[in-house]
Structures are given as structure tokens and as C-alpha cells.
């Protein structure tokens, strides 16, 4: 990764570049567990709904926190989010969705059983089914709220995994196709089990996957937003994720650093000061490693972000860099700190007076 020249300006610290890129079809949001991916993907989908005709946000995390974020129940069927006319949400679990496919009789079931013989392809096939379904819905942009990094990397490998698996199956067809036809006739299987029906379905799925794979590798159509917190493990995980995305040829140029502590509320707490120093060390490293990325910093908030109104309220930090209300060491800051100390002194004197009265009664 190249370092920017000292006089070169850093990219804007917002997600405005994603909102402005009207060609985007797929937006993935991912990172380490517990860094706020669902909140960030939810807010991003709300912002996209302001500039796009229709937006679908899909949770592929088995934990399914999307319902909690919007405080609305979602299923594997796209549901309109309360308060919106063009924002839809759905929650799917690739490993579970495959059970639905396996439960179908006929060639679909046979294809699923045949697929399970190839490691990793079962989830890939159900993912393909979901993508096929989504493509027919014709949303202008689809946001993926992904599971923690390891699962996400498998998700992104699905197109190539399935493509390789289907090539193997087609090879088997060429080798043993005639034998397979004889077996189905021998056991009196119906036309739905004939060679052309089964492998025709595989070929159709392969075409969908090839198309999606091509879209995922097109920076005009797909981008990946990395969410992290300013700590060592999260920095390490983000670096690993960016390297893997580069290997998969998937575009990524946005990082969201969540839960950042600012010095504005550091009320003489040694613990808080230590945390701020630690965070700043890793934030500096992010800027060195990713000087060509749009890095958005979000403040640590005193309450959880749940519900549409709370999500909308926080969305301003995504399009305008957060600025502390009071600059440390300024006249306003000193005046605030003096007032805080006066109040603390007043409270301490009241407690002392109460303690003295208690002793006198004894």
C-alpha cells in the first residue's frame, strides 16, 4: 500500500463517496464481531434510501441483529421497514436456507444431495439461490450486513467455490452421462430425473454465479465497507480482511472506525485518559496503513442505537465528520471543568455534613 505524500490531502472522512456512486449494486459491510457492523449497515441503508429508488438490506449473520437495530421483525422475505417507502430488509442464514432446498423432491433435491459431496458447496448453492431470488426483485442497491470476518470471507468465496464445483459436476456428466441415463431408465425414474433436466439446472445456476462473480469484481458495481474499533485485534482483523478482499479482486476504499473516545468529556479520569491515548495510537496506524481510504470516525455514544429515529439521528456522523463540541484547553473547556469541579466540591461538602450529623445522633 502506497503512502501519501506529506502535502497530499487525505480522502474525505465520510461515506459520501458511496452515496455519490450511483452505479453501485452491491455494498458489503463487514468486520470483527462486536464492532457495530449491523448499526453501520443499517444507517448506510437509510442514507442510500434517500438517494436511491429502492434499497434492500440483507443480514447474512446467523445472530440476526437487524430486527433489533430497527426494532421490527424481519424474515427471509423482504419486508418494508417502518417509516420508509423504499427501504426493505430480510434476514437469511445460508446454512439453514440450504435445508429448504434439500426438502424439495425431484431434480432440485438430487442436485442438492449431489452438491453436498463437494466440501463447502452446500452453503454456496443456497447463497446462489438467494442471489438469484434477489436479482429478480430488481432493487437499485443491496446492502449486506455480514457475519464476523471469517464467515464473510467464506461468503465471498462462494461464487468461485460453486463455479469450481459445478465444473466438476459437468465433467462427471461428460464421463458418466450415458451410464446415468441408463440407470434412471432401469429404475423407472420419471422425466424430471433425466440427465438433461438435472444438468440443465446446474448449467443455469452456473450462469447466475458467473454473472454475480463478475459483478462482485467490478468496482463500479460492488464495494466493501470495513467496520472496526481502535484496538489492536480489530486493526489486525481489518488488515487481514483488506488483504483477502484484494485477493478476491473486490473493491474496498471505506473504513468506519466505531466507538472512538474524544477528549471533550475526559473528566479527569485516568482510565479514560489511558483509553484515549491507546485509541489514538491505533487510529494513527489506520491513517498510515490506509491513507488512500475514506476513514470515518464515529464517537462512542452513552446509549445504544436502536430504532429508526436513533439510527437516523446518528446518520449525520456518516456524512459530516464528527467534531467535539468543546476543544480541550480552550476557554469554554476550562470554564466547563471549573463548573464540574465546583459541583463535585458542593456534593462532597453535602456528604460530609450528612456524615457529621449522623455521628452526632449516635
XYZ file of C-alpha atoms in Angstrom:
362
model
C 0.000 0.000 0.000
C 1.493 3.311 -1.036
C 1.883 6.140 1.444
C 0.569 9.571 0.578
C 2.951 12.459 0.118
C 3.094 14.852 3.095
C 1.301 17.594 1.143
C -1.304 15.239 -0.313
C -4.779 15.602 1.145
C -6.384 12.543 2.744
C -9.711 11.357 1.283
C -12.803 12.798 2.982
C -13.639 11.003 6.237
C -17.265 10.193 5.308
C -19.288 7.654 3.297
C -20.436 10.354 0.854
C -18.407 8.685 -1.914
C -20.652 5.600 -1.638
C -23.819 7.707 -1.779
C -22.493 9.559 -4.836
C -21.571 6.364 -6.725
C -24.946 5.712 -8.328
C -23.694 2.659 -10.259
C -23.249 0.585 -7.072
C -25.421 -2.542 -6.917
C -23.842 -4.475 -4.009
C -22.495 -2.952 -0.765
C -20.966 -5.341 1.779
C -20.421 -4.231 5.388
C -18.157 -6.442 7.499
C -15.517 -6.732 10.194
C -14.712 -8.345 13.532
C -17.557 -9.411 15.825
C -18.951 -6.753 18.171
C -17.678 -3.647 16.367
C -21.102 -2.345 15.287
C -21.495 -3.755 11.763
C -25.292 -4.033 11.978
C -25.707 -0.451 13.196
C -23.384 0.851 10.463
C -25.033 -1.180 7.680
C -28.499 -0.091 8.885
C -27.516 3.589 8.859
C -25.832 3.184 5.463
C -29.020 1.649 4.043
C -31.064 4.578 5.460
C -28.709 7.073 3.792
C -28.841 5.151 0.488
C -32.664 5.156 0.658
C -32.505 8.976 0.442
C -30.702 8.898 -2.914
C -31.809 5.587 -4.491
C -35.149 4.351 -5.813
C -35.188 1.144 -3.743
C -32.806 -0.358 -1.180
C -32.669 -3.881 0.287
C -30.583 -4.667 3.369
C -29.841 -8.363 3.925
C -28.420 -9.856 7.116
C -26.296 -12.966 6.497
C -25.270 -13.146 10.167
C -26.933 -16.115 11.953
C -27.241 -13.872 15.048
C -29.665 -11.641 13.092
C -29.358 -8.298 14.879
C -31.117 -6.434 12.070
C -34.514 -6.902 13.735
C -33.054 -5.475 16.963
C -31.495 -2.488 15.203
C -34.750 -1.435 13.521
C -36.916 -2.818 16.357
C -39.006 -4.669 13.782
C -39.329 -8.379 12.997
C -37.735 -9.473 9.718
C -37.763 -12.874 7.993
C -36.260 -14.405 4.835
C -38.878 -12.497 2.827
C -38.096 -8.799 2.097
C -40.169 -6.613 4.429
C -40.736 -2.859 4.140
C -39.047 -1.053 7.054
C -41.489 1.001 9.130
C -41.365 4.694 8.250
C -39.958 4.125 4.735
C -41.429 3.657 1.275
C -38.302 2.308 -0.458
C -36.220 0.504 2.213
C -36.669 -3.250 2.674
C -34.948 -5.723 4.990
C -34.553 -9.504 5.185
C -32.588 -11.967 7.315
C -31.167 -15.157 5.855
C -28.825 -17.863 7.081
C -27.084 -19.569 4.115
C -26.508 -22.825 6.017
C -30.196 -23.008 7.001
C -31.537 -21.893 3.625
C -29.959 -24.979 2.090
C -32.289 -27.155 4.195
C -35.186 -25.606 2.304
C -33.645 -26.661 -0.981
C -32.920 -30.179 0.323
C -36.552 -30.639 1.312
C -37.761 -30.378 -2.312
C -38.431 -33.546 -4.294
C -37.266 -34.116 -7.833
C -34.139 -32.781 -9.552
C -33.739 -29.896 -7.064
C -33.286 -32.382 -4.242
C -30.952 -34.541 -6.312
C -28.834 -31.505 -7.222
C -28.616 -30.537 -3.550
C -27.599 -34.068 -2.482
C -25.034 -34.239 -5.289
C -23.680 -30.829 -4.275
C -23.182 -31.893 -0.667
C -20.489 -34.300 -1.845
C -18.260 -31.289 -2.596
C -16.911 -29.543 0.573
C -18.238 -26.000 1.096
C -20.591 -26.067 -1.861
C -23.815 -26.595 0.141
C -23.721 -23.069 1.578
C -22.550 -21.759 -1.782
C -25.585 -23.231 -3.542
C -28.058 -21.734 -1.079
C -26.253 -18.407 -1.394
C -26.637 -18.712 -5.166
C -30.366 -19.375 -4.766
C -30.683 -16.270 -2.582
C -28.759 -14.121 -5.091
C -30.904 -15.476 -7.926
C -34.032 -14.505 -5.974
C -32.661 -11.057 -5.112
C -31.745 -10.333 -8.733
C -35.339 -10.934 -9.847
C -36.557 -8.343 -7.287
C -34.809 -5.520 -9.118
C -33.646 -3.351 -6.164
C -31.384 -0.477 -7.171
C -28.846 -1.308 -4.432
C -28.431 -4.197 -1.959
C -26.585 -3.809 1.370
C -25.191 -6.937 3.029
C -24.879 -6.900 6.826
C -22.392 -9.759 7.029
C -21.339 -12.118 9.815
C -17.914 -11.730 11.530
C -14.867 -11.728 9.246
C -14.205 -15.489 8.917
C -17.776 -16.231 7.811
C -17.755 -13.217 5.477
C -14.607 -14.386 3.707
C -16.299 -17.754 3.097
C -19.345 -15.908 1.786
C -17.210 -14.026 -0.726
C -15.581 -17.284 -1.821
C -18.975 -18.845 -2.598
C -19.151 -17.731 -6.255
C -15.749 -19.237 -7.110
C -16.384 -22.303 -4.883
C -19.673 -23.024 -6.632
C -18.214 -22.364 -10.054
C -15.428 -24.914 -9.428
C -17.921 -27.417 -8.014
C -20.249 -27.115 -10.984
C -17.351 -27.541 -13.401
C -16.538 -30.823 -11.592
C -20.150 -31.938 -11.889
C -20.257 -31.107 -15.608
C -17.055 -33.139 -16.022
C -18.777 -36.082 -14.319
C -21.675 -35.656 -16.717
C -19.343 -35.892 -19.715
C -17.695 -39.026 -18.276
C -20.700 -40.903 -16.926
C -23.692 -39.166 -18.528
C -24.671 -42.187 -20.636
C -24.400 -44.549 -17.669
C -26.541 -42.178 -15.572
C -29.292 -42.134 -18.238
C -29.336 -45.937 -18.338
C -29.592 -46.123 -14.522
C -32.556 -43.728 -14.375
C -34.388 -45.705 -17.080
C -33.559 -49.013 -15.377
C -35.133 -47.866 -12.089
C -38.114 -46.321 -13.865
C -37.381 -42.710 -12.827
C -39.566 -40.010 -14.345
C -38.541 -37.360 -16.853
C -37.726 -34.888 -14.045
C -34.730 -37.081 -13.160
C -33.370 -37.316 -16.687
C -29.857 -36.173 -17.409
C -30.856 -33.012 -19.281
C -33.216 -31.808 -16.505
C -30.633 -32.177 -13.724
C -27.590 -30.868 -15.521
C -29.634 -28.168 -17.249
C -30.440 -26.829 -13.782
C -26.744 -26.957 -12.827
C -25.801 -25.107 -16.003
C -28.410 -22.418 -15.268
C -27.064 -21.966 -11.735
C -23.525 -21.756 -13.112
C -24.582 -18.885 -15.393
C -26.079 -16.969 -12.430
C -22.904 -17.493 -10.392
C -20.626 -16.406 -13.223
C -22.685 -13.237 -13.624
C -22.626 -12.476 -9.864
C -18.914 -13.261 -9.640
C -18.268 -10.807 -12.455
C -20.375 -8.140 -10.696
C -18.589 -8.674 -7.352
C -15.246 -7.976 -9.051
C -16.485 -4.819 -10.773
C -15.646 -1.720 -8.640
C -18.442 0.202 -10.372
C -20.988 -2.315 -9.059
C -19.571 -3.626 -5.767
C -17.724 -2.219 -2.755
C -16.895 -3.453 0.728
C -17.047 -1.244 3.846
C -14.804 -2.406 6.717
C -16.047 -1.627 10.235
C -13.648 -1.734 13.183
C -12.808 -0.213 16.577
C -9.475 1.439 17.500
C -7.875 -1.597 19.156
C -5.082 -3.967 18.134
C -7.175 -7.075 17.337
C -9.623 -5.076 15.259
C -6.775 -3.374 13.360
C -5.228 -6.794 12.684
C -8.558 -8.249 11.539
C -9.171 -5.273 9.234
C -5.744 -5.675 7.653
C -6.460 -9.371 7.064
C -9.872 -8.543 5.595
C -8.470 -5.887 3.216
C -5.770 -8.307 2.010
C -8.349 -11.038 1.370
C -10.638 -8.622 -0.468
C -7.715 -7.583 -2.659
C -7.043 -11.263 -3.380
C -10.698 -11.763 -4.372
C -10.461 -8.574 -6.527
C -13.289 -6.952 -4.534
C -13.137 -3.162 -4.243
C -12.775 -1.592 -0.799
C -11.973 2.043 -0.056
C -14.026 2.812 3.072
C -13.232 2.100 6.717
C -15.521 3.042 9.613
C -13.779 3.312 12.997
C -16.501 2.978 15.613
C -16.618 3.695 19.373
C -13.978 6.447 19.310
C -13.433 8.335 22.585
C -12.923 12.084 22.289
C -11.212 14.303 24.842
C -14.230 16.553 25.266
C -15.716 14.541 28.144
C -12.496 13.379 29.818
C -13.477 14.403 33.347
C -10.054 13.882 34.920
C -10.458 10.086 34.720
C -7.099 8.286 34.495
C -8.769 5.247 32.928
C -10.486 7.349 30.278
C -7.263 9.246 29.501
C -5.394 5.934 29.099
C -8.076 4.591 26.755
C -7.981 7.778 24.659
C -4.182 7.513 24.305
C -4.431 3.835 23.352
C -7.149 4.504 20.779
C -5.232 7.399 19.254
C -2.194 5.157 18.745
C -4.248 2.716 16.651
C -6.172 5.471 14.847
C -2.798 6.908 13.733
C -1.840 3.442 12.441
C -5.084 3.227 10.453
C -4.259 6.529 8.734
C -0.723 5.324 7.925
C -1.865 1.938 6.555
C -4.921 3.224 4.691
C -4.005 6.724 3.577
C -5.971 6.258 0.333
C -9.164 5.118 2.120
C -12.141 7.161 3.274
C -11.861 6.717 7.060
C -14.995 7.675 9.002
C -14.658 8.061 12.786
C -17.772 7.575 14.922
C -17.934 8.623 18.592
C -18.660 6.217 21.451
C -22.210 7.045 22.500
C -23.693 6.915 26.022
C -26.663 4.822 24.849
C -27.438 2.037 22.372
C -28.555 2.934 18.856
C -31.884 1.116 18.478
C -34.907 2.088 16.417
C -35.346 4.071 13.217
C -35.204 7.500 14.889
C -31.953 6.716 16.735
C -30.410 5.366 13.518
C -31.457 8.491 11.610
C -30.049 10.706 14.365
C -26.634 9.000 14.141
C -26.561 9.115 10.346
C -25.235 12.692 10.373
C -21.844 11.394 11.614
C -21.556 9.326 8.415
C -21.786 12.303 6.061
C -20.202 15.041 8.226
C -17.002 14.282 10.195
C -17.721 14.315 13.937
C -16.244 17.300 15.780
C -16.050 17.510 19.602
C -18.314 20.270 20.930
C -15.537 21.693 23.136
C -11.830 21.898 22.289
C -9.561 20.666 25.083
C -7.721 23.589 26.731
C -9.970 26.291 25.282
C -11.676 28.947 27.413
C -15.024 27.117 27.131
C -13.403 23.842 28.170
C -11.678 25.395 31.199
C -14.906 27.094 32.263
C -16.805 23.795 31.959
C -14.196 21.940 34.007
C -14.281 24.608 36.738
C -18.074 24.289 36.931
C -17.790 20.491 37.156
C -15.220 20.760 39.978
C -17.404 23.286 41.830
C -20.362 20.909 41.636
C -18.233 17.975 42.808
C -16.972 20.088 45.745
C -20.540 21.076 46.630
C -21.654 17.421 46.568
C -18.685 16.358 48.716
C -19.413 19.073 51.310
C -23.057 17.932 51.478
C -21.972 14.327 52.080
C -19.507 15.420 54.744
C -22.188 17.454 56.544
C -24.540 14.474 56.435
C -21.858 12.184 57.871
C -21.153 14.593 60.726
C -24.858 14.807 61.634
C -25.069 11.022 61.662
C -22.191 10.816 64.149
C -23.812 13.413 66.465
C -27.036 11.316 66.650
C -25.047 8.261 67.774
